[in-house]
Tab-separated table of C-alpha atoms in Angstrom:
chain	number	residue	atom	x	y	z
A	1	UNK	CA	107.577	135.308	79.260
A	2	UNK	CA	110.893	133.098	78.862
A	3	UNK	CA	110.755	130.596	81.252
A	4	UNK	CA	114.134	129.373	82.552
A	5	UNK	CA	115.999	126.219	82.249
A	6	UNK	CA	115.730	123.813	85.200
A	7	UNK	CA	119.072	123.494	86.581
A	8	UNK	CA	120.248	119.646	86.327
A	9	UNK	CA	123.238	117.788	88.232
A	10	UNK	CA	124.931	117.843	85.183
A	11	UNK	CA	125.206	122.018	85.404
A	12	UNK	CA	126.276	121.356	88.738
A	13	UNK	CA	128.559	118.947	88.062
A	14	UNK	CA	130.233	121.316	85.027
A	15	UNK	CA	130.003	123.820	87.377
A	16	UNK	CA	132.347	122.020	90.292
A	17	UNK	CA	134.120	120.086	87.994
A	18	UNK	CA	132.512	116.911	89.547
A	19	UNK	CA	131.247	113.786	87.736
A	20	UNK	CA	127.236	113.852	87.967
A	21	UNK	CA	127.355	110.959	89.866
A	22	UNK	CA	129.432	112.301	92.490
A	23	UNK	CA	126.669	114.882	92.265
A	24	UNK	CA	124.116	112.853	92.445
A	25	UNK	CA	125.319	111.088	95.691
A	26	UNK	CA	126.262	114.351	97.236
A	27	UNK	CA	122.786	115.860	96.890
A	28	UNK	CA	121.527	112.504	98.653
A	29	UNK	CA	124.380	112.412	101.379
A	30	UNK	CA	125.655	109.288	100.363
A	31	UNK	CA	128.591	107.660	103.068
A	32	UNK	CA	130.673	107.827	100.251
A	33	UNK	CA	131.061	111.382	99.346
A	34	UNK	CA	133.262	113.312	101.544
A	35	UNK	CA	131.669	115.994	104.122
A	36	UNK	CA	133.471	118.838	102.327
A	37	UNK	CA	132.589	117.759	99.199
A	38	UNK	CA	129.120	117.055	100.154
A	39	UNK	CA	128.954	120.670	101.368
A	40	UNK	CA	130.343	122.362	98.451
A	41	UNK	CA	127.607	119.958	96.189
A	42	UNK	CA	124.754	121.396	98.319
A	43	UNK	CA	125.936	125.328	98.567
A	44	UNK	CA	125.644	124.417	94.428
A	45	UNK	CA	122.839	123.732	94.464
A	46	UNK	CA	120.975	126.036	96.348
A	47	UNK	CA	122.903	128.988	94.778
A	48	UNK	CA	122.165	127.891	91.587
A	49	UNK	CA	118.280	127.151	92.135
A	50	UNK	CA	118.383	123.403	91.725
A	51	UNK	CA	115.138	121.481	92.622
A	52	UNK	CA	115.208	118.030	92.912
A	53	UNK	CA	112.680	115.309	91.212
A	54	UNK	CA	111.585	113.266	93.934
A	55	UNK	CA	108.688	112.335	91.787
A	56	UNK	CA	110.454	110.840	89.054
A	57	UNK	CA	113.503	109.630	91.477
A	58	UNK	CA	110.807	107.819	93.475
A	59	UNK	CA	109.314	106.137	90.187
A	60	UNK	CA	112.386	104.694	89.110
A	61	UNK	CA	112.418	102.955	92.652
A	62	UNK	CA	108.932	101.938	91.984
A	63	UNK	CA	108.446	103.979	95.583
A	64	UNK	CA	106.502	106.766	96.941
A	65	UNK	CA	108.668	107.607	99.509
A	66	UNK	CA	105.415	107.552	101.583
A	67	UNK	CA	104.219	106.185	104.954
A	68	UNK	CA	100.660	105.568	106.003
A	69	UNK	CA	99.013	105.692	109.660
A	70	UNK	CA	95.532	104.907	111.094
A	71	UNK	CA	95.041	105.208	114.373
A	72	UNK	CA	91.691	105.377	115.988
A	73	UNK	CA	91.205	109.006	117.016
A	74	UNK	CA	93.548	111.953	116.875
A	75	UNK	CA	92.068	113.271	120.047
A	76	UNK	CA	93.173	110.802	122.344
A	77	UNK	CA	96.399	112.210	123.824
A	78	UNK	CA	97.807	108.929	123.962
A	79	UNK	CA	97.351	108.242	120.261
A	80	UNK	CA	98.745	112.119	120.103
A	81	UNK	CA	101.694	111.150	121.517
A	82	UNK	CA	102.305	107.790	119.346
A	83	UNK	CA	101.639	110.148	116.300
A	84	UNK	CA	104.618	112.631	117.741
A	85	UNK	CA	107.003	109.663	117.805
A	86	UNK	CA	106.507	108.697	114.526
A	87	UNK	CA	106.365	111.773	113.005
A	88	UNK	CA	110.156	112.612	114.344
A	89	UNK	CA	111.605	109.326	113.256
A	90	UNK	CA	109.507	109.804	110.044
A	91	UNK	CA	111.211	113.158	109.687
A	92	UNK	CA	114.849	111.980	110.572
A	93	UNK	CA	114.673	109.431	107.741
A	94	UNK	CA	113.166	111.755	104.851
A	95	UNK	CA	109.638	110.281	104.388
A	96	UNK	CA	106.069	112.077	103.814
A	97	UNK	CA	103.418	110.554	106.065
A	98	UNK	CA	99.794	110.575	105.832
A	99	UNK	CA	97.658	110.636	108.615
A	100	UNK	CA	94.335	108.966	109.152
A	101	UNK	CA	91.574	108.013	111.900
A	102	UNK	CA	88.820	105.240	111.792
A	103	UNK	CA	86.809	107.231	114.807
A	104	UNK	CA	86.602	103.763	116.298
A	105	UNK	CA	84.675	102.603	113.004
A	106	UNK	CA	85.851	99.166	111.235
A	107	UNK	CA	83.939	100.492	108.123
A	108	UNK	CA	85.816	104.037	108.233
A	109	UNK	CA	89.270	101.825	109.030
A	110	UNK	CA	88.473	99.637	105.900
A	111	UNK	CA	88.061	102.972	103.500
A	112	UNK	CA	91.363	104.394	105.128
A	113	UNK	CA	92.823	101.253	104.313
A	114	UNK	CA	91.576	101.283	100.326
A	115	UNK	CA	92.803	105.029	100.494
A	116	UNK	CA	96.720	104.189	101.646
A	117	UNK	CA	96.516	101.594	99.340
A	118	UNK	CA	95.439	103.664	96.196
A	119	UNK	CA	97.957	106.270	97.567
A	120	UNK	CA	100.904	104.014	96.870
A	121	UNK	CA	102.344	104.392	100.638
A	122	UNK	CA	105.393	102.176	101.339
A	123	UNK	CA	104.269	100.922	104.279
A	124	UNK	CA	101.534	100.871	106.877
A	125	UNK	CA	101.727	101.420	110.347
A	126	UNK	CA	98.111	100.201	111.940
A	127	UNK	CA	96.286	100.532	115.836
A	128	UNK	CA	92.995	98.982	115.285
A	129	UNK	CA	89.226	100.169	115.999
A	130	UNK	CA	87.325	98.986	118.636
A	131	UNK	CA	84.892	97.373	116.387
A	132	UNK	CA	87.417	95.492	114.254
A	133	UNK	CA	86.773	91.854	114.444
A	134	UNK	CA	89.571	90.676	111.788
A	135	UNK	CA	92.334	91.314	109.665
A	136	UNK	CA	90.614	90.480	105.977
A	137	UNK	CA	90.597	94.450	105.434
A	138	UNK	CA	94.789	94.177	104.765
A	139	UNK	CA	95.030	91.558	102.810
A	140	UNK	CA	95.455	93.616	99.799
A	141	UNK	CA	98.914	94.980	101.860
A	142	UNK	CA	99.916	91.229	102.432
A	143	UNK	CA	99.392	89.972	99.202
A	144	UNK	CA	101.328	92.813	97.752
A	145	UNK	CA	103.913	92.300	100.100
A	146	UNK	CA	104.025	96.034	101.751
A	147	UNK	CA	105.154	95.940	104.687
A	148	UNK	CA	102.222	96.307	107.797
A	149	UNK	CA	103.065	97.409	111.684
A	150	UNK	CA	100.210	96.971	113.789
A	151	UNK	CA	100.906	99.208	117.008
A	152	UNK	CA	98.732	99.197	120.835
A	153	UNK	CA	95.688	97.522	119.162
A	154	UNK	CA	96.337	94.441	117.329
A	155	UNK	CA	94.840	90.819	116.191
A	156	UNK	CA	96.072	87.686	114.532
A	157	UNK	CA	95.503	87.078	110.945
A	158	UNK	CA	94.348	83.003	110.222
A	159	UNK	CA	97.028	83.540	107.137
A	160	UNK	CA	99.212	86.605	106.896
A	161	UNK	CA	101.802	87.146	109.962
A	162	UNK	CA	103.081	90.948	110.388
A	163	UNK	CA	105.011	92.774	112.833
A	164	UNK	CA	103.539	94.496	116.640
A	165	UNK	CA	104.228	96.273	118.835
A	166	UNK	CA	102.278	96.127	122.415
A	167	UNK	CA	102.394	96.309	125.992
A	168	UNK	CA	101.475	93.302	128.201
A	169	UNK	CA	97.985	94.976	128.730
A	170	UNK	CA	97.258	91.932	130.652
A	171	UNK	CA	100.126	92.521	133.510
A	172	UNK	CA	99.352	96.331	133.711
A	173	UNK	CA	95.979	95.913	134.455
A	174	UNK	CA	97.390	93.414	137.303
A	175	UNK	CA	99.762	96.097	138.422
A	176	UNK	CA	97.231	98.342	138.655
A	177	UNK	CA	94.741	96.418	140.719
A	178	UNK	CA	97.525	94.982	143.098
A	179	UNK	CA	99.029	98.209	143.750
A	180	UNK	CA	94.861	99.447	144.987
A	181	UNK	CA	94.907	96.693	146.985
A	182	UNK	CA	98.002	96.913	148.506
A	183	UNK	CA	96.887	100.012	149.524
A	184	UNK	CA	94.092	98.196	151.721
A	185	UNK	CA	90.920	98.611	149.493
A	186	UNK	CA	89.015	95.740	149.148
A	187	UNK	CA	86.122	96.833	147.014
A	188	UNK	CA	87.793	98.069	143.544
A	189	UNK	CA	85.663	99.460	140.921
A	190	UNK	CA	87.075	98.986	136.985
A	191	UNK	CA	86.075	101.247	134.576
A	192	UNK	CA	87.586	100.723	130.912
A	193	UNK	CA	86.626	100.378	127.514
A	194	UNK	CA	84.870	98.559	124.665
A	195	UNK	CA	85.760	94.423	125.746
A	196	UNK	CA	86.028	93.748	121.928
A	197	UNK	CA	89.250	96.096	121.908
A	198	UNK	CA	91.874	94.141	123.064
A	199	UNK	CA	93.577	96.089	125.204
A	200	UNK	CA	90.525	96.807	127.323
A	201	UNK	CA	89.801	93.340	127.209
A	202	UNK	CA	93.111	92.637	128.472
A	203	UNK	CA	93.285	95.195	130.977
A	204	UNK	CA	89.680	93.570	132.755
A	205	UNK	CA	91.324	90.243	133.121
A	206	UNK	CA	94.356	91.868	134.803
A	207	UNK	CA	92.247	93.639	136.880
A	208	UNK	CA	90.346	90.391	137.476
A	209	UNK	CA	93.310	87.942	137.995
A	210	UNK	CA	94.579	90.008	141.002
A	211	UNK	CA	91.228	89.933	142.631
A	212	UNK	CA	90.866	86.765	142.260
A	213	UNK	CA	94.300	86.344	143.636
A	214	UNK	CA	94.274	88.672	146.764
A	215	UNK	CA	90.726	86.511	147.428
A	216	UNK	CA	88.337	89.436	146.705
A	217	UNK	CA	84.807	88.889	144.708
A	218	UNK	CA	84.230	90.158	141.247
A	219	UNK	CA	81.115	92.041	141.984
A	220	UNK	CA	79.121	92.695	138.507
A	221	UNK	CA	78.034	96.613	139.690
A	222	UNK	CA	81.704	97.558	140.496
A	223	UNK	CA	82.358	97.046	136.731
A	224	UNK	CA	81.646	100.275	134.359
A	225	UNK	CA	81.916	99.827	130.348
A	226	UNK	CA	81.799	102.981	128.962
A	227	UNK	CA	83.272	105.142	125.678
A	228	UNK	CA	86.107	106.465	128.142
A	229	UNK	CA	85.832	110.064	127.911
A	230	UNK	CA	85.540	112.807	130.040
A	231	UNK	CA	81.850	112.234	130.528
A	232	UNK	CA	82.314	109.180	132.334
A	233	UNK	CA	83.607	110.899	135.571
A	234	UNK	CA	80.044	111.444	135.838
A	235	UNK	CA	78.434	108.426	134.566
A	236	UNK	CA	80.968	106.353	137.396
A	237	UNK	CA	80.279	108.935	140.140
A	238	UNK	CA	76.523	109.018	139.756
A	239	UNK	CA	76.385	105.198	139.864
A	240	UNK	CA	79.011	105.034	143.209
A	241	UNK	CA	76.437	107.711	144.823
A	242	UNK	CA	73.505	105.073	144.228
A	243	UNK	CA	75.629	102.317	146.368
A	244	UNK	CA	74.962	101.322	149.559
A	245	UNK	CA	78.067	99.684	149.632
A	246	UNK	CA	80.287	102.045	147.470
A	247	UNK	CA	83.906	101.331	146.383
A	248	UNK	CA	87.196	102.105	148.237
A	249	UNK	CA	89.340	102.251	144.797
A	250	UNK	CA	88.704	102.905	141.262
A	251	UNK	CA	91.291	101.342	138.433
A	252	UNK	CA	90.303	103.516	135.377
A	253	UNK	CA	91.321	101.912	132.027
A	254	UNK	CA	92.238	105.453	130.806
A	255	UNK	CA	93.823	108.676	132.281
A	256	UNK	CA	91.161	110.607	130.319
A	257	UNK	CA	88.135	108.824	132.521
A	258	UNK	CA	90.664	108.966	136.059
A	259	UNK	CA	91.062	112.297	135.795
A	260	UNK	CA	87.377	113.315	135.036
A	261	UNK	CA	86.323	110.411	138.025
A	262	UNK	CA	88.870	112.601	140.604
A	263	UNK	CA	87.011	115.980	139.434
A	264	UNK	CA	83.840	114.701	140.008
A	265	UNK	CA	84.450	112.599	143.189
A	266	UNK	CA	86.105	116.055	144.325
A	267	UNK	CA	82.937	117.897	143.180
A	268	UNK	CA	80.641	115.268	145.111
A	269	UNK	CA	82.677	116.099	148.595
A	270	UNK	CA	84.058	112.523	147.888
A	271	UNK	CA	87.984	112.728	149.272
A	272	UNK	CA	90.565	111.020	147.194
A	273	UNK	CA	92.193	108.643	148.035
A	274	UNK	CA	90.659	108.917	151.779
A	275	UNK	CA	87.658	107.829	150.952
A	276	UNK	CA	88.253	106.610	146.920
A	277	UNK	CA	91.612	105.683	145.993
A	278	UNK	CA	92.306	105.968	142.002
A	279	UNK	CA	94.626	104.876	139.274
A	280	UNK	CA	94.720	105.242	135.858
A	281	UNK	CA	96.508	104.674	132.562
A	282	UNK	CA	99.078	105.676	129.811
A	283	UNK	CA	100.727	108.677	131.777
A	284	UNK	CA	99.860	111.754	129.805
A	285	UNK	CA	100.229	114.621	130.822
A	286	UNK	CA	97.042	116.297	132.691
A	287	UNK	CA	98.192	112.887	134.814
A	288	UNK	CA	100.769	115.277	136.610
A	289	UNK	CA	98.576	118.272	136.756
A	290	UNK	CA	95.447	117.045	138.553
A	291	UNK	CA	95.105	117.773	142.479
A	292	UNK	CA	95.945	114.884	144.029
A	293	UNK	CA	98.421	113.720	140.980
A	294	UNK	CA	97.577	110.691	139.327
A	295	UNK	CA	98.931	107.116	139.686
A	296	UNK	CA	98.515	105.690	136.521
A	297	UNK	CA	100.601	102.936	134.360
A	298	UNK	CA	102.817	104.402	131.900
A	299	UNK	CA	102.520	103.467	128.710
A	300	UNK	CA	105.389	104.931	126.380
A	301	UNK	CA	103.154	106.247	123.343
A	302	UNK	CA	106.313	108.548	122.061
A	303	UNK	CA	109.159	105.558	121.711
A	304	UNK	CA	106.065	103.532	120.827
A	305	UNK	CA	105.641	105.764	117.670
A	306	UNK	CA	109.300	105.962	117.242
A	307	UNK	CA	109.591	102.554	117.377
A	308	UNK	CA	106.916	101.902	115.496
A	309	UNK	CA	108.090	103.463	112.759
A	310	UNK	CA	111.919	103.024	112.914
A	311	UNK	CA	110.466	99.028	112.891
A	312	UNK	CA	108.620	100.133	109.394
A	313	UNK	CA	111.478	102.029	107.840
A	314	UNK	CA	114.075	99.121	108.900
A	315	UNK	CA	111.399	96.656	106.930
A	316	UNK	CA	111.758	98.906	103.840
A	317	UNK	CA	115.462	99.183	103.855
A	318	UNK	CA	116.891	95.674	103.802
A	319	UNK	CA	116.850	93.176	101.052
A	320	UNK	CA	115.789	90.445	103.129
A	321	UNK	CA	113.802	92.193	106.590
A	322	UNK	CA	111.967	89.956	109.178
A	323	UNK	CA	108.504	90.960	108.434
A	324	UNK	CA	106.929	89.083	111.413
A	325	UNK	CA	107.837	89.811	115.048
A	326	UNK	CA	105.955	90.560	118.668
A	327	UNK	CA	107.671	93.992	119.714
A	328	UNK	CA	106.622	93.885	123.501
A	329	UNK	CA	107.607	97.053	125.432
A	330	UNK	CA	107.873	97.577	129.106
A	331	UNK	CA	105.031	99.363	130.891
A	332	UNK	CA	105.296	100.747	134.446
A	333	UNK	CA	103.407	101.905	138.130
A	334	UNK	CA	103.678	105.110	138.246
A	335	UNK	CA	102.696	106.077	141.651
A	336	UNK	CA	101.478	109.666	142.875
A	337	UNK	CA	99.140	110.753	145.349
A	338	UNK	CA	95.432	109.714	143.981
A	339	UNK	CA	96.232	105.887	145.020
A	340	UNK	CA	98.089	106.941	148.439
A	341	UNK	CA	95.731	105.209	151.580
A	342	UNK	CA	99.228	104.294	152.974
A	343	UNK	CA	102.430	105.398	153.059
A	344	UNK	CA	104.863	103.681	150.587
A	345	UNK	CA	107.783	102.834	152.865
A	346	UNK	CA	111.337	104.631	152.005
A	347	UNK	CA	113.685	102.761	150.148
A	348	UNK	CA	116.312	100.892	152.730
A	349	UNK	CA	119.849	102.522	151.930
């Protein structure tokens, strides 16, 4: 069989009468080039069958054209959410992405790592596992000079600085606590995360700085470390049914955990908030769904994502980018009816 010739720019180009470099910038919508002539370029080419070589076009650059992200699991909605963001901004700007997840594991992180790196990817864009206790893993990005975005999870490096973007986990977990409180309980019961993860770590000490604040104890047994899933619901409930003196609020480090806690306290003839108030965090969705609907702190995981990855692409783009900068985005008290022992007074107006 005859195969046939690969249609260049330069048969386009004959073909319009164009120069191939006006071609060439039409087929990559260069500012330049004229809408209508940018059109006519394009119609071209896809009448005539043209494919273009990103492969070698990307070599010349010495680029791949390709992004890399680990996040820690891809079943966490609010990682699901992050991945969304960047995925559309990703998409807007004409890169491939590959996706990865340490499940929590530093030594499944450092492998991903190795991978992206073998893979050539442009840039990495980072939220850390639980277990990660340093930075050493990326020094093979820093040293190369790719450009790294560390996103919700993060660290300092004793050498290398790089770009974040986080929350003030610290002030949300305040929020959170305050808002209980304010609510009149005076027994709150946290329930969060792995304390070598920095955001759960960061979330405790909110959570303790406004008890200490309002004047309440810290009470060891009203703290519940735990993997955060949809088994701890149980786990918390079991332990508040062992109490003599139970809690009157519950500040959940996750939405996944509140919303399994409010099932079970439900299940256990436990009212909420009557008898437990609850709030949880990062906003997803099942937040609005639950029966009463969750107060939680939202935490934007879509512009995260975007941002995220805009912040990556920017880095790639200029000759001279600002590879080291603390992104910190706003987080806020979303309140509903699982935290309601009062009335919130109507706005004056």
């Amino acid at each position: 069989m005859i195969q046939k010739k690969e249609v260049t720019i330069y048969d386009i180009a004959k073909a319009l009468d164009l120069s191939a470099s006006t071609v060439s910038r039409g087929l990559r919508n260069h500012p330049a080039i004229r809408k209508e002539t940018a059109s006519r370029i394009l119609e071209a080419a896809r009448t005539m069958g043209y494919q273009q070589n990103t492969f070698a076009r990307n070599l010349r650059k010495n680029r791949s054209n390709t992004l890399g992200v680990i996040l820690p699991r891809l079943d966490s909605s609010f990682q699901s959410s992050v991945v969304s963001g960047i995925e559309k901004k990703v998409n807007q700007k004409g890169y491939n992405l590959i996706i990865s997840q340490s499940r929590e594991s530093v030594e499944k992180e450092k492998a991903n790592i190795s991978t992206m790196y073998n893979s050539r990817v442009d840039g990495l864009l980072l939220s850390l596992a639980c277990d990660t206790g340093d930075l050493n893993h990326l020094d093979v990005f820093f040293e190369k000079g790719i450009p790294v975005v560390l996103y919700d999870r993060v660290k300092e490096h004793p050498r290398y600085l790089y770009t974040s973007l986080v929350i003030d986990n610290r002030k949300a977990g305040y929020d959170a606590t305050a808002h209980l409180i304010e609510q009149g309980c005076r027994r709150i019961m946290y329930i969060g995360g792995n304390l070598l993860c920095q955001v759960y770590k960061e979330r405790y000490e909110g959570y303790n700085q406004a008890l200490e604040q309002y004047g309440l104890s810290d009470e060891k047994g009203l703290t519940l470390i735990d993997i955060l899933n949809e088994q701890t619901g149980i786990h918390a409930v079991n332990r508040i049914l062992g109490m003599n003196d139970p809690p009157d609020g519950i500040f959940a480090a996750n939405d996944t955990s509140a919303v399994s806690v409010i099932c079970e306290l439900k299940h256990q003839g436990i009212r909420v908030p009557g008898d437990i108030a609850v709030v949880g965090f990062n906003n997803v969705h099942i937040s609005r769904l639950i029966d009463p609907g969750l107060t939680t702190i939202h935490y934007p995981g879509m512009e995260m994502g975007e941002l995220a990855a805009s912040t990556l692409i920017e880095m790639l783009e200029q000759d001279h980018p600002v590879m080291t900068k603390t992104i910190l985005m706003e987080h806020q008290l979303i309140v509903r009816g699982s935290s309601l022992k009062k009335k919130i007074p109507a706005a004056a107006g």
